[in-house]
Short mmCIF file of C-alpha atoms in Angstrom, two decimals:
data_model
loop_
_atom_site.label_atom_id
_atom_site.label_comp_id
_atom_site.label_asym_id
_atom_site.label_seq_id
_atom_site.Cartn_x
_atom_site.Cartn_y
_atom_site.Cartn_z
CA MET A 383 -203.19 198.36 18.77
CA GLN A 384 -202.72 196.35 15.58
CA ASN A 385 -199.46 198.02 14.70
CA LYS A 386 -197.53 197.36 17.89
CA LYS A 387 -193.87 196.72 17.16
CA ARG A 388 -192.74 193.26 18.16
CA LEU A 389 -189.58 192.57 20.11
CA LEU A 390 -187.92 189.26 20.97
CA MET A 391 -185.88 189.11 24.16
CA VAL A 392 -183.44 186.20 24.60
CA ASP A 393 -181.87 185.95 28.05
CA ASP A 394 -181.46 183.11 30.53
CA ASP A 395 -182.04 185.34 33.55
CA ARG A 396 -185.82 185.33 33.96
CA ASP A 397 -185.77 188.21 36.41
CA PHE A 398 -183.85 190.41 33.99
CA VAL A 399 -186.32 189.52 31.23
CA ALA A 400 -189.31 190.15 33.52
CA ALA A 401 -188.16 193.64 34.48
CA VAL A 402 -187.05 194.88 31.06
CA SER A 403 -189.92 193.34 29.08
CA CYS A 404 -192.47 194.79 31.50
CA TYR A 405 -191.05 198.25 30.95
CA LEU A 406 -191.07 197.84 27.18
CA GLU A 407 -194.64 196.50 27.22
CA ALA A 408 -195.75 199.44 29.35
CA ASN A 409 -194.32 201.59 26.59
CA GLY A 410 -196.32 200.04 23.80
CA PHE A 411 -194.28 197.08 22.54
CA THR A 412 -195.17 193.42 22.25
CA VAL A 413 -192.36 191.35 23.78
CA PHE A 414 -191.72 187.65 23.15
CA ARG A 415 -189.50 185.99 25.73
CA ALA A 416 -186.98 183.18 25.25
CA HIS A 417 -184.77 181.84 28.02
CA ASP A 418 -182.15 180.08 25.96
CA GLY A 419 -180.67 180.32 22.49
CA ALA A 420 -182.57 177.38 21.00
CA GLU A 421 -185.91 178.83 22.10
CA GLY A 422 -184.74 182.21 20.77
CA ILE A 423 -184.07 180.77 17.31
CA ARG A 424 -187.45 179.01 17.32
CA LEU A 425 -189.36 182.14 18.34
CA ALA A 426 -187.45 184.36 15.92
CA LYS A 427 -188.49 182.12 13.00
CA LEU A 428 -192.05 181.83 14.23
CA GLU A 429 -192.79 185.41 15.22
CA ARG A 430 -190.44 187.37 12.93
CA PRO A 431 -189.85 190.17 15.44
CA ASP A 432 -188.94 193.71 14.40
CA LEU A 433 -185.93 193.75 16.72
CA ILE A 434 -184.11 191.26 18.94
CA LEU A 435 -182.58 191.87 22.36
CA MET A 436 -179.91 189.22 22.92
CA ASP A 437 -177.84 188.10 25.91
CA ILE A 438 -174.42 186.60 25.20
CA MET A 439 -173.23 184.47 28.09
CA MET A 440 -176.11 182.09 28.64
CA ASN A 441 -175.68 179.07 30.81
CA GLU A 442 -177.85 176.67 28.98
CA ARG A 443 -177.41 175.20 25.58
CA THR A 444 -176.89 177.83 22.90
CA GLU A 445 -174.98 180.96 23.74
CA GLY A 446 -175.64 184.37 22.19
CA PHE A 447 -173.17 184.74 19.32
CA PHE A 448 -174.09 181.36 17.90
CA THR A 449 -177.78 182.17 18.31
CA ILE A 450 -177.35 185.44 16.39
CA HIS A 451 -175.51 183.61 13.63
CA GLU A 452 -178.29 181.02 13.37
CA ILE A 453 -181.06 183.64 13.34
CA ARG A 454 -179.40 185.70 10.62
CA ARG A 455 -178.92 182.63 8.45
CA ASP A 456 -182.68 182.67 7.90
CA PRO A 457 -183.26 184.84 4.77
CA ALA A 458 -186.38 186.35 6.34
CA LEU A 459 -184.37 187.41 9.40
CA LYS A 460 -181.08 188.38 7.84
CA SER A 461 -181.65 192.10 8.34
CA VAL A 462 -183.44 192.06 11.70
CA PRO A 463 -181.69 194.55 14.00
CA ILE A 464 -180.04 193.01 17.04
CA PHE A 465 -179.24 194.74 20.32
CA VAL A 466 -176.76 192.81 22.44
CA LEU A 467 -177.42 193.16 26.17
CA SER A 468 -174.55 191.71 28.15
CA SER A 469 -172.53 192.14 31.31
CA PHE A 470 -169.33 190.86 29.73
CA CYS A 471 -168.18 194.38 29.01
CA THR A 472 -169.21 197.09 31.42
CA ARG A 473 -166.77 199.83 30.63
CA LEU A 474 -168.76 201.22 27.73
CA PRO A 475 -172.43 201.71 28.54
CA ASP A 476 -173.62 201.39 24.95
CA PHE A 477 -172.26 201.68 21.46
CA GLU A 478 -173.12 200.90 17.87
CA ILE A 479 -171.36 197.75 16.79
CA PRO A 480 -169.19 198.40 13.72
CA SER A 481 -170.94 196.82 10.77
CA SER A 482 -168.47 194.14 9.87
CA GLY A 483 -168.07 190.47 10.71
CA GLY A 484 -171.76 189.82 10.19
CA TRP A 485 -173.03 192.78 12.20
CA LEU A 486 -175.43 195.23 10.57
CA ALA A 487 -175.33 199.00 10.74
CA HIS A 488 -177.27 200.09 13.86
CA ASP A 489 -176.83 196.81 15.70
CA MET A 490 -176.02 197.93 19.20
CA PHE A 491 -174.33 196.84 22.37
CA PHE A 492 -175.69 197.63 25.83
CA ALA A 493 -173.96 196.83 29.09
CA LYS A 494 -176.06 195.25 31.82
CA PRO A 495 -177.68 196.56 33.90
CA VAL A 496 -179.22 198.64 31.11
CA ASP A 497 -180.61 202.12 31.42
CA VAL A 498 -184.14 201.18 30.33
CA ALA A 499 -185.09 204.71 29.29
CA GLN A 500 -182.02 204.86 27.07
CA LEU A 501 -182.76 201.42 25.67
CA LEU A 502 -186.35 202.45 24.89
CA GLU A 503 -185.15 205.55 23.09
CA ARG A 504 -182.67 203.55 21.00
CA ILE A 505 -185.29 200.97 20.07
CA ARG A 506 -187.70 203.74 19.03
CA GLN A 507 -184.97 205.42 16.98
CA ARG A 508 -184.24 202.16 15.25
CA LEU A 509 -187.85 201.19 14.53
CA GLY A 510 -189.55 204.53 14.22
CA LYS A 511 -192.25 205.49 16.69
CA ALA A 512 -193.76 202.30 18.01
CA ALA A 513 -196.83 203.37 19.87
CA MET B 239 -147.71 169.22 27.09
CA SER B 240 -145.45 168.40 24.16
CA GLU B 241 -142.28 168.32 26.29
CA PHE B 242 -143.68 165.30 28.06
CA ASP B 243 -144.92 163.40 25.04
CA ALA B 244 -141.82 163.84 22.83
CA PRO B 245 -138.85 161.52 23.51
CA GLU B 246 -136.00 163.27 25.29
CA ARG B 247 -133.26 163.92 22.76
CA VAL B 248 -129.58 164.35 23.58
CA VAL B 249 -126.97 166.23 21.55
CA VAL B 250 -123.32 165.28 22.02
CA ILE B 251 -120.62 167.71 20.89
CA ASP B 252 -117.03 166.46 21.06
CA ASP B 253 -114.11 166.78 18.67
CA ASP B 254 -112.80 163.38 19.81
CA TYR B 255 -114.25 160.83 17.38
CA ALA B 256 -114.07 157.80 19.72
CA MET B 257 -115.49 159.75 22.61
CA ARG B 258 -118.58 161.06 20.80
CA LEU B 259 -119.21 157.71 19.20
CA SER B 260 -119.16 155.78 22.48
CA CYS B 261 -121.31 158.43 24.18
CA GLY B 262 -123.83 158.05 21.35
CA LYS B 263 -123.83 154.25 21.76
CA ILE B 264 -124.36 154.35 25.53
CA LEU B 265 -127.20 156.86 25.15
CA ALA B 266 -128.82 154.77 22.42
CA LYS B 267 -128.73 151.76 24.76
CA MET B 268 -130.52 153.90 27.36
CA GLY B 269 -133.29 154.45 24.81
CA LEU B 270 -132.38 158.09 24.27
CA PRO B 271 -132.16 159.33 20.67
CA ALA B 272 -128.74 160.98 20.40
CA GLU B 273 -127.17 163.14 17.72
CA ILE B 274 -123.40 163.53 17.66
CA PHE B 275 -121.39 166.47 16.31
CA GLU B 276 -117.69 167.17 16.02
CA ASP B 277 -117.78 170.93 16.55
CA GLY B 278 -119.73 173.65 18.37
CA ALA B 279 -121.16 175.37 15.29
CA ARG B 280 -122.83 172.25 13.93
CA GLY B 281 -123.88 171.18 17.40
CA LEU B 282 -125.54 174.53 18.14
CA ALA B 283 -127.40 174.46 14.84
CA ALA B 284 -128.82 171.06 15.81
CA VAL B 285 -129.72 172.32 19.29
CA ALA B 286 -131.63 175.26 17.82
CA ALA B 287 -133.48 172.96 15.44
CA ALA B 288 -134.26 170.02 17.71
CA LYS B 289 -134.51 171.62 21.19
CA PRO B 290 -133.02 168.58 22.93
CA ALA B 291 -133.48 167.81 26.64
CA MET B 292 -129.74 167.59 27.20
CA VAL B 293 -126.45 168.67 25.63
CA ILE B 294 -123.20 166.89 26.45
CA VAL B 295 -120.28 169.02 25.40
CA ASP B 296 -116.51 168.78 25.55
CA LEU B 297 -114.97 171.88 27.06
CA LYS B 298 -111.81 171.92 24.99
CA MET B 299 -112.56 172.01 21.29
CA PRO B 300 -111.23 173.90 18.29
CA GLY B 301 -113.59 176.61 17.00
CA ILE B 302 -116.35 177.61 19.40
CA SER B 303 -115.24 176.77 22.92
CA GLY B 304 -117.25 174.57 25.28
CA MET B 305 -117.89 177.53 27.60
CA GLU B 306 -119.38 179.52 24.74
CA VAL B 307 -121.51 176.55 23.68
CA ILE B 308 -122.98 176.47 27.21
CA SER B 309 -124.17 180.06 27.14
CA ARG B 310 -125.41 179.83 23.54
CA VAL B 311 -127.41 176.68 24.36
CA HIS B 312 -129.12 178.44 27.23
CA GLU B 313 -129.94 181.39 25.00
CA ILE B 314 -131.83 178.91 22.82
CA ASP B 315 -133.63 177.22 25.73
CA SER B 316 -132.79 177.73 29.38
CA GLN B 317 -134.42 174.41 30.32
CA ILE B 318 -131.81 172.33 28.43
CA ILE B 319 -129.56 170.43 30.82
CA ILE B 320 -125.86 170.78 29.98
CA VAL B 321 -123.21 168.28 31.03
CA VAL B 322 -119.57 169.12 30.27
CA ILE B 323 -116.83 166.62 29.53
CA THR B 324 -113.36 167.70 30.40
CA GLY B 325 -109.95 166.12 30.10
CA TYR B 326 -108.45 168.67 32.46
CA ALA B 327 -110.69 168.13 35.43
CA THR B 328 -109.60 170.87 37.70
CA ILE B 329 -111.88 172.45 40.26
CA ASP B 330 -111.41 175.73 38.41
CA THR B 331 -112.77 174.59 35.06
CA ALA B 332 -115.61 172.74 36.73
CA VAL B 333 -116.64 175.80 38.75
CA GLN B 334 -116.37 178.02 35.69
CA ALA B 335 -118.58 175.65 33.68
CA MET B 336 -121.15 175.57 36.49
CA LYS B 337 -121.11 179.36 36.59
CA CYS B 338 -121.87 179.42 32.89
CA GLY B 339 -124.90 177.24 33.57
CA ALA B 340 -123.67 173.66 33.19
CA TYR B 341 -125.57 171.18 35.34
CA ASP B 342 -122.68 168.79 36.01
CA PHE B 343 -119.35 167.66 34.63
CA LEU B 344 -117.69 164.37 33.68
CA PRO B 345 -113.90 164.09 34.00
CA LYS B 346 -112.21 162.00 31.30
CA PRO B 347 -111.87 159.09 31.35
CA PHE B 348 -115.30 158.02 32.61
CA SER B 349 -117.15 154.73 32.68
CA PRO B 350 -120.46 154.06 30.90
CA ASP B 351 -122.09 153.82 34.35
CA GLU B 352 -120.86 157.27 35.30
CA LEU B 353 -122.32 158.69 32.09
CA ARG B 354 -125.63 156.90 32.62
CA LEU B 355 -125.87 158.13 36.20
CA ILE B 356 -125.23 161.74 35.33
CA VAL B 357 -127.58 161.69 32.31
CA ASN B 358 -130.43 160.16 34.32
CA ARG B 359 -129.95 162.62 37.15
CA GLY B 360 -129.93 165.55 34.74
CA LEU B 361 -133.03 164.42 32.88
CA GLU B 362 -134.88 163.85 36.15
CA ARG B 363 -134.04 167.36 37.23
CA ARG B 364 -135.36 168.75 33.96
CA ARG B 365 -138.59 166.80 34.30
CA LEU B 366 -139.14 168.22 37.76
CA ALA B 367 -138.43 171.75 36.56
CA LEU B 368 -140.82 171.39 33.63
CA GLU B 369 -143.50 169.86 35.79
CA SER B 370 -143.39 172.64 38.34
CA GLN B 371 -143.44 175.17 35.51
CA ARG B 372 -146.43 173.48 33.95
CA HIS B 373 -148.16 173.33 37.31
CA GLU B 374 -147.62 177.05 37.73
CA VAL B 375 -149.09 177.80 34.29
CA GLU B 376 -152.10 175.61 35.00
CA GLN B 377 -152.72 177.30 38.32
CA THR B 378 -152.54 180.74 36.71
CA LEU B 379 -154.98 179.73 33.97
CA LEU B 380 -157.32 178.16 36.48
CA LYS B 381 -157.23 181.25 38.64
CA ARG B 382 -157.91 183.54 35.70
CA ARG B 383 -160.85 181.40 34.57
CA PHE B 384 -162.12 181.25 38.13
CA VAL B 385 -162.07 185.04 38.41
CA THR B 386 -163.99 185.46 35.14
CA PHE B 387 -166.51 182.87 36.17
CA VAL B 388 -166.94 184.23 39.65
CA SER B 389 -167.46 187.79 38.49
CA HIS B 390 -170.13 186.63 36.06
CA GLN B 391 -171.83 184.64 38.81
CA LEU B 392 -171.77 187.62 41.14
CA ARG B 393 -172.86 190.09 38.52
CA THR B 394 -175.87 188.17 37.23
CA PRO B 395 -178.03 188.47 40.38
CA LEU B 396 -176.87 192.05 40.89
CA VAL B 397 -177.94 192.96 37.36
CA ALA B 398 -181.37 191.40 37.93
CA ILE B 399 -181.88 193.27 41.20
CA HIS B 400 -180.67 196.53 39.67
CA GLN B 401 -183.00 196.06 36.70
CA TYR B 402 -186.07 195.41 38.86
CA LEU B 403 -185.42 198.49 40.96
CA ASP B 404 -184.63 200.62 37.92
CA VAL B 405 -187.84 199.61 36.15
CA LEU B 406 -189.90 200.04 39.33
CA LYS B 407 -188.57 203.56 39.56
CA HIS B 408 -189.52 204.31 35.94
CA LEU B 409 -192.91 202.62 36.16
CA ASP B 410 -193.96 204.71 39.14
CA GLN B 411 -195.16 207.41 36.82
CA THR B 412 -196.84 205.27 34.19
CA ALA B 413 -198.12 201.87 35.23
CA ASP B 414 -197.74 201.03 38.87
CA ASP B 415 -199.24 197.73 39.98
CA PRO B 416 -198.98 196.92 43.71
CA LEU B 417 -199.10 193.16 43.14
CA ARG B 418 -196.30 193.22 40.63
CA ARG B 419 -194.35 195.55 42.82
CA GLN B 420 -194.62 193.03 45.68
CA GLU B 421 -193.63 190.13 43.44
CA TRP B 422 -190.58 191.95 42.15
CA LEU B 423 -189.41 192.97 45.59
CA ASP B 424 -189.73 189.30 46.61
CA ARG B 425 -187.63 188.31 43.61
CA CYS B 426 -184.98 190.87 44.57
CA LEU B 427 -184.81 189.36 48.04
CA THR B 428 -184.53 185.86 46.56
CA ARG B 429 -181.67 186.96 44.30
CA ILE B 430 -179.94 188.57 47.27
CA ASP B 431 -180.25 185.26 49.15
CA GLU B 432 -178.73 183.56 46.12
CA LEU B 433 -175.76 185.91 46.33
CA GLN B 434 -175.40 185.27 50.05
CA ASN B 435 -175.41 181.51 49.45
CA LEU B 436 -172.83 181.85 46.72
CA ILE B 437 -170.52 183.83 48.97
CA ALA B 438 -171.10 181.43 51.87
CA ASP B 439 -170.26 178.45 49.63
CA TRP B 440 -167.11 180.09 48.32
CA LEU B 441 -166.00 180.81 51.83
CA THR B 442 -166.64 177.22 52.87
CA LEU B 443 -164.71 176.01 49.85
CA ALA B 444 -161.81 178.37 50.56
CA ARG B 445 -161.73 177.04 54.12
CA VAL B 446 -161.75 173.42 52.98
CA GLU B 447 -158.96 174.18 50.51
CA GLY B 448 -156.98 176.13 53.07
CA GLY B 449 -157.38 173.25 55.50
CA THR B 450 -159.05 175.43 58.11
CA LEU B 451 -162.59 174.07 57.87
CA ILE B 452 -161.91 170.94 59.86
CA ARG B 453 -161.19 172.26 63.32
CA GLU B 454 -161.64 169.16 65.41
CA ARG B 455 -161.46 165.41 65.17
CA VAL B 456 -163.75 164.14 67.84
CA LYS B 457 -166.20 161.33 68.40
CA VAL B 458 -169.37 162.28 66.55
CA ASP B 459 -172.67 160.39 66.37
CA LEU B 460 -173.86 160.70 62.77
CA ASN B 461 -177.23 159.34 63.75
CA ARG B 462 -177.85 162.38 65.91
CA ILE B 463 -176.44 164.92 63.43
CA ILE B 464 -178.51 163.58 60.56
CA SER B 465 -181.71 163.29 62.61
CA GLU B 466 -181.36 166.94 63.53
CA ILE B 467 -180.86 167.97 59.91
CA LEU B 468 -183.90 165.94 58.87
CA LYS B 469 -185.99 167.75 61.47
CA THR B 470 -185.05 171.14 60.02
CA TYR B 471 -186.04 169.97 56.53
CA ARG B 472 -189.55 168.74 57.34
CA GLU B 473 -191.15 172.05 56.39
CA THR B 474 -189.14 172.68 53.22
CA ALA B 475 -189.79 169.14 52.04
CA ALA B 476 -193.51 169.39 52.78
CA ALA B 477 -193.67 172.61 50.76
CA GLU B 478 -192.21 170.69 47.80
CA SER B 479 -194.55 167.73 48.48
CA VAL B 480 -191.58 165.50 49.24
CA SER B 481 -191.67 163.12 52.19
CA LEU B 482 -188.62 162.45 54.35
CA GLU B 483 -187.99 158.96 55.65
CA ASP B 484 -185.57 158.39 58.50
CA ARG B 485 -184.30 154.82 58.26
CA LEU B 486 -181.28 155.29 60.48
CA PRO B 487 -180.69 152.39 62.89
CA GLY B 488 -181.52 152.62 66.60
CA GLU B 489 -177.84 152.51 67.59
CA CYS B 490 -175.32 155.35 67.51
CA LEU B 491 -173.11 155.65 64.43
CA PHE B 492 -169.82 157.02 65.71
CA VAL B 493 -167.19 158.44 63.40
CA CYS B 494 -164.15 160.59 64.04
CA GLY B 495 -164.54 164.07 62.58
CA ASP B 496 -165.60 167.65 62.79
CA ARG B 497 -169.24 168.16 63.81
CA ASN B 498 -169.61 171.34 61.79
CA CYS B 499 -168.19 169.79 58.60
CA LEU B 500 -170.29 166.68 58.93
CA SER B 501 -173.39 168.86 59.28
CA VAL B 502 -172.43 170.79 56.11
CA LEU B 503 -171.86 167.51 54.29
CA PHE B 504 -175.20 165.86 55.10
CA ASP B 505 -177.06 169.14 54.84
CA ASN B 506 -175.80 169.42 51.25
CA LEU B 507 -176.83 165.88 50.37
CA ILE B 508 -180.28 166.18 51.92
CA THR B 509 -180.93 169.62 50.35
CA ASN B 510 -180.07 168.19 46.94
CA ALA B 511 -182.28 165.14 47.48
CA VAL B 512 -185.23 167.42 48.28
CA LYS B 513 -184.45 170.02 45.60
CA TYR B 514 -183.95 167.62 42.72
CA ASN B 515 -186.98 165.51 43.58
CA LYS B 516 -190.44 165.27 42.06
CA ALA B 517 -193.71 166.37 43.63
CA GLY B 518 -194.94 163.40 45.68
CA GLY B 519 -191.40 162.04 45.84
CA LYS B 520 -189.46 160.66 48.76
CA VAL B 521 -186.05 161.11 50.40
CA THR B 522 -184.75 158.17 52.39
CA VAL B 523 -181.73 158.37 54.67
CA SER B 524 -180.29 155.11 55.92
CA GLY B 525 -177.15 154.20 57.81
CA ALA B 526 -175.18 151.15 58.84
CA ARG B 527 -171.88 150.01 60.28
CA SER B 528 -169.84 147.53 58.33
CA HIS B 529 -166.18 146.52 58.23
CA GLY B 530 -164.93 149.38 60.36
CA GLU B 531 -166.91 151.92 58.32
CA VAL B 532 -170.07 153.89 58.77
CA VAL B 533 -172.07 154.08 55.55
CA ILE B 534 -174.78 156.69 55.15
CA SER B 535 -177.01 156.63 52.06
CA VAL B 536 -179.26 159.45 50.92
CA THR B 537 -181.74 158.24 48.30
CA ASP B 538 -184.16 160.35 46.34
CA THR B 539 -186.90 159.53 43.85
CA GLY B 540 -186.04 162.51 41.72
CA ILE B 541 -184.98 163.25 38.19
CA GLY B 542 -181.75 161.26 38.36
CA ILE B 543 -178.40 162.15 36.85
CA PRO B 544 -177.63 161.40 33.19
CA GLU B 545 -174.72 158.97 32.90
CA LYS B 546 -172.60 161.38 30.86
CA CYS B 547 -172.73 163.91 33.73
CA ARG B 548 -171.65 161.56 36.49
CA PRO B 549 -167.89 161.84 36.03
CA PHE B 550 -168.13 165.62 36.53
CA LEU B 551 -170.68 165.63 39.31
CA PHE B 552 -168.21 166.52 42.05
CA ASP B 553 -166.34 169.14 40.02
CA GLU B 554 -166.30 172.79 40.97
CA PHE B 555 -169.26 174.69 39.45
CA PHE B 556 -170.55 171.67 37.58
CA ARG B 557 -174.32 171.65 37.25
CA VAL B 558 -176.40 169.05 35.49
CA GLN B 559 -178.14 170.64 32.53
CA ASP B 560 -180.89 168.56 31.14
CA ASP B 561 -184.14 169.22 29.31
CA GLY B 562 -186.08 167.35 31.98
CA ALA B 563 -184.50 169.27 34.85
CA LYS B 564 -186.66 171.86 36.50
CA LYS B 565 -185.14 175.26 37.15
CA THR B 566 -183.30 174.96 40.44
CA ALA B 567 -181.19 177.58 42.11
CA GLY B 568 -177.72 176.41 43.06
CA THR B 569 -174.11 177.46 43.14
CA GLY B 570 -172.59 174.31 41.64
CA LEU B 571 -170.36 174.00 44.68
CA GLY B 572 -172.37 171.85 47.12
CA LEU B 573 -171.19 168.45 45.90
CA HIS B 574 -167.65 169.68 45.35
CA ILE B 575 -167.51 170.86 48.96
CA SER B 576 -169.08 167.59 50.12
CA LYS B 577 -166.46 165.53 48.36
CA ARG B 578 -163.64 167.64 49.80
CA ILE B 579 -165.01 167.19 53.31
CA VAL B 580 -165.37 163.42 52.90
CA SER B 581 -161.81 163.10 51.56
CA GLU B 582 -160.42 165.22 54.37
CA MET B 583 -161.98 162.79 56.82
CA GLY B 584 -160.50 159.77 55.06
CA GLY B 585 -163.74 158.60 53.50
CA THR B 586 -165.29 158.23 50.08
CA ILE B 587 -168.50 159.34 48.42
CA GLU B 588 -170.16 157.65 45.49
CA VAL B 589 -173.32 158.00 43.48
CA ALA B 590 -175.66 155.55 41.82
CA SER B 591 -178.40 156.94 39.65
CA GLU B 592 -181.11 156.05 37.22
CA PRO B 593 -182.37 158.97 35.11
CA GLY B 594 -186.05 159.50 35.78
CA ALA B 595 -186.07 157.21 38.82
CA GLY B 596 -183.68 158.83 41.30
CA SER B 597 -180.20 158.83 42.78
CA THR B 598 -178.41 157.48 45.85
CA PHE B 599 -175.40 159.20 47.35
CA SER B 600 -173.42 156.95 49.69
CA VAL B 601 -170.85 158.30 52.11
CA HIS B 602 -168.32 155.89 53.63
CA LEU B 603 -166.47 157.19 56.68
CA PRO B 604 -164.05 155.33 58.94
CA ALA B 605 -165.88 154.32 62.12
CA TRP B 606 -164.70 155.71 65.44
CA ARG B 607 -162.23 153.40 67.17
CA GLU B 608 -162.19 153.44 70.93
CA PRO B 609 -158.69 153.79 72.34
CA ASP B 610 -157.63 150.27 73.41
CA ARG B 611 -157.50 150.41 77.17
CA ASP B 612 -160.67 152.17 78.20
CA ALA B 613 -163.60 150.13 77.06
CA GLY B 614 -166.14 151.81 79.29
CA SER B 615 -165.04 155.42 79.60
CA GLN B 616 -166.81 158.07 77.54
CA ASN B 617 -164.79 160.92 78.96
CA ASP B 618 -163.00 162.67 76.12
CA ALA B 619 -160.46 164.41 78.35
CA GLU B 620 -159.56 161.10 79.95
CA GLN B 621 -159.16 159.39 76.58
CA GLU B 622 -156.94 162.17 75.38
CA ALA B 623 -154.75 161.87 78.46
CA ILE B 624 -154.28 158.14 77.89
CA THR B 625 -153.45 158.62 74.21
CA ASP B 626 -151.01 161.39 75.01
CA GLY B 627 -149.37 159.32 77.71
CA ARG B 628 -148.24 156.63 75.29
#
């Protein structure tokens, strides 16, 4: 159990976080939860997660793009993979974000609501077998 | 917009030296920066560069004709007002100029007053046109933003519900926990309620805006309406450890309004006072008559409203976001609707607040005035008949 992969989930909808993180935990991940961008930045620096799941349109304080920018400014976090989970674009269910403009290869976009099985598979692909 | 901030410039095009010079002088005295040109080509170049509010042009000039200047000016900017000067003031030339898009014409010779009158009228017309255009643009933008916002607000609870159900479905095979299952289903129901409230609030708002919410203007006793609302809140308040204090006077507080709207209004204020309170806190509702008004105050001992937020408190979708604020569900429409209702009934609403100590919302409504001649009668039909008879 020592080698569990660690995920950070940043989303201001607590119900969304509760559902998705529970599923990921049941599948062998450790999940840290943040409900706004500022808390996300703090937890990212503190816990150094293996991958971050990030909402974009958050009501309170820091929104997602700014949060991502802040997290990646930290040298220790500059190559942490980020999966964007957002409902601002629902036409494409998921895609790899082209690695330009600060995005890394294999950063991904997922439309909400997410297909959790698909999300799990993509996280495992990205991190190697977690559990 | 820039059109409103920039001074209104006028371009005068006339081959007659004395004429263009005196026009320029009169305009300058009116406080309007004017540029004068002796032919159409130079005049049009200036129009293209400076985008003036108005062009005054002589119809009969060598080179580019006045008629052509009119259509070329409107190719540059269709909002420019064009006034034509003509020495041969026949109905025909005037009509032709109007057809080409001129706003008005001045027959030579004309007095300074005639010029001033026509210039002022033309500029006023332009201002109105620009204002209505700007209004239209603002409305479109507002509507577009509203749609984006609304779809996000609707989608968020739907996403949460979907995600709970989706995960429950997947977890069935691996790690089912009856307690968690129950909790999640409860959360789904709560989020569905949230959606219902949102839709109900939007509908109320649409009705207030469409002017169909206020159906009646009758004699209403606020004392009774508010006492009834307070009764329905006893349980909710007790669950939040908030006490409700009814300090309404013994007498009736009559206003003229719509019972349903007044219920919505005070329901909103009392809900907020309970919701944004502290455990062990208090909500006090008091009322009084003074100077032809009924004043109702709803006071809470809650978290208060930061001063910087107060100017926006009654705006659509505005919600106070503060580190000290506990997570409270809300649509951001309650106070906006309340303010609309109060205004519709000819009253005012104001707030006084001290962060950390609490807030007081005061509603001032015009008191009911008995029709003059029937001091004793309480019969509505009878009162109506007397009023109608006058």
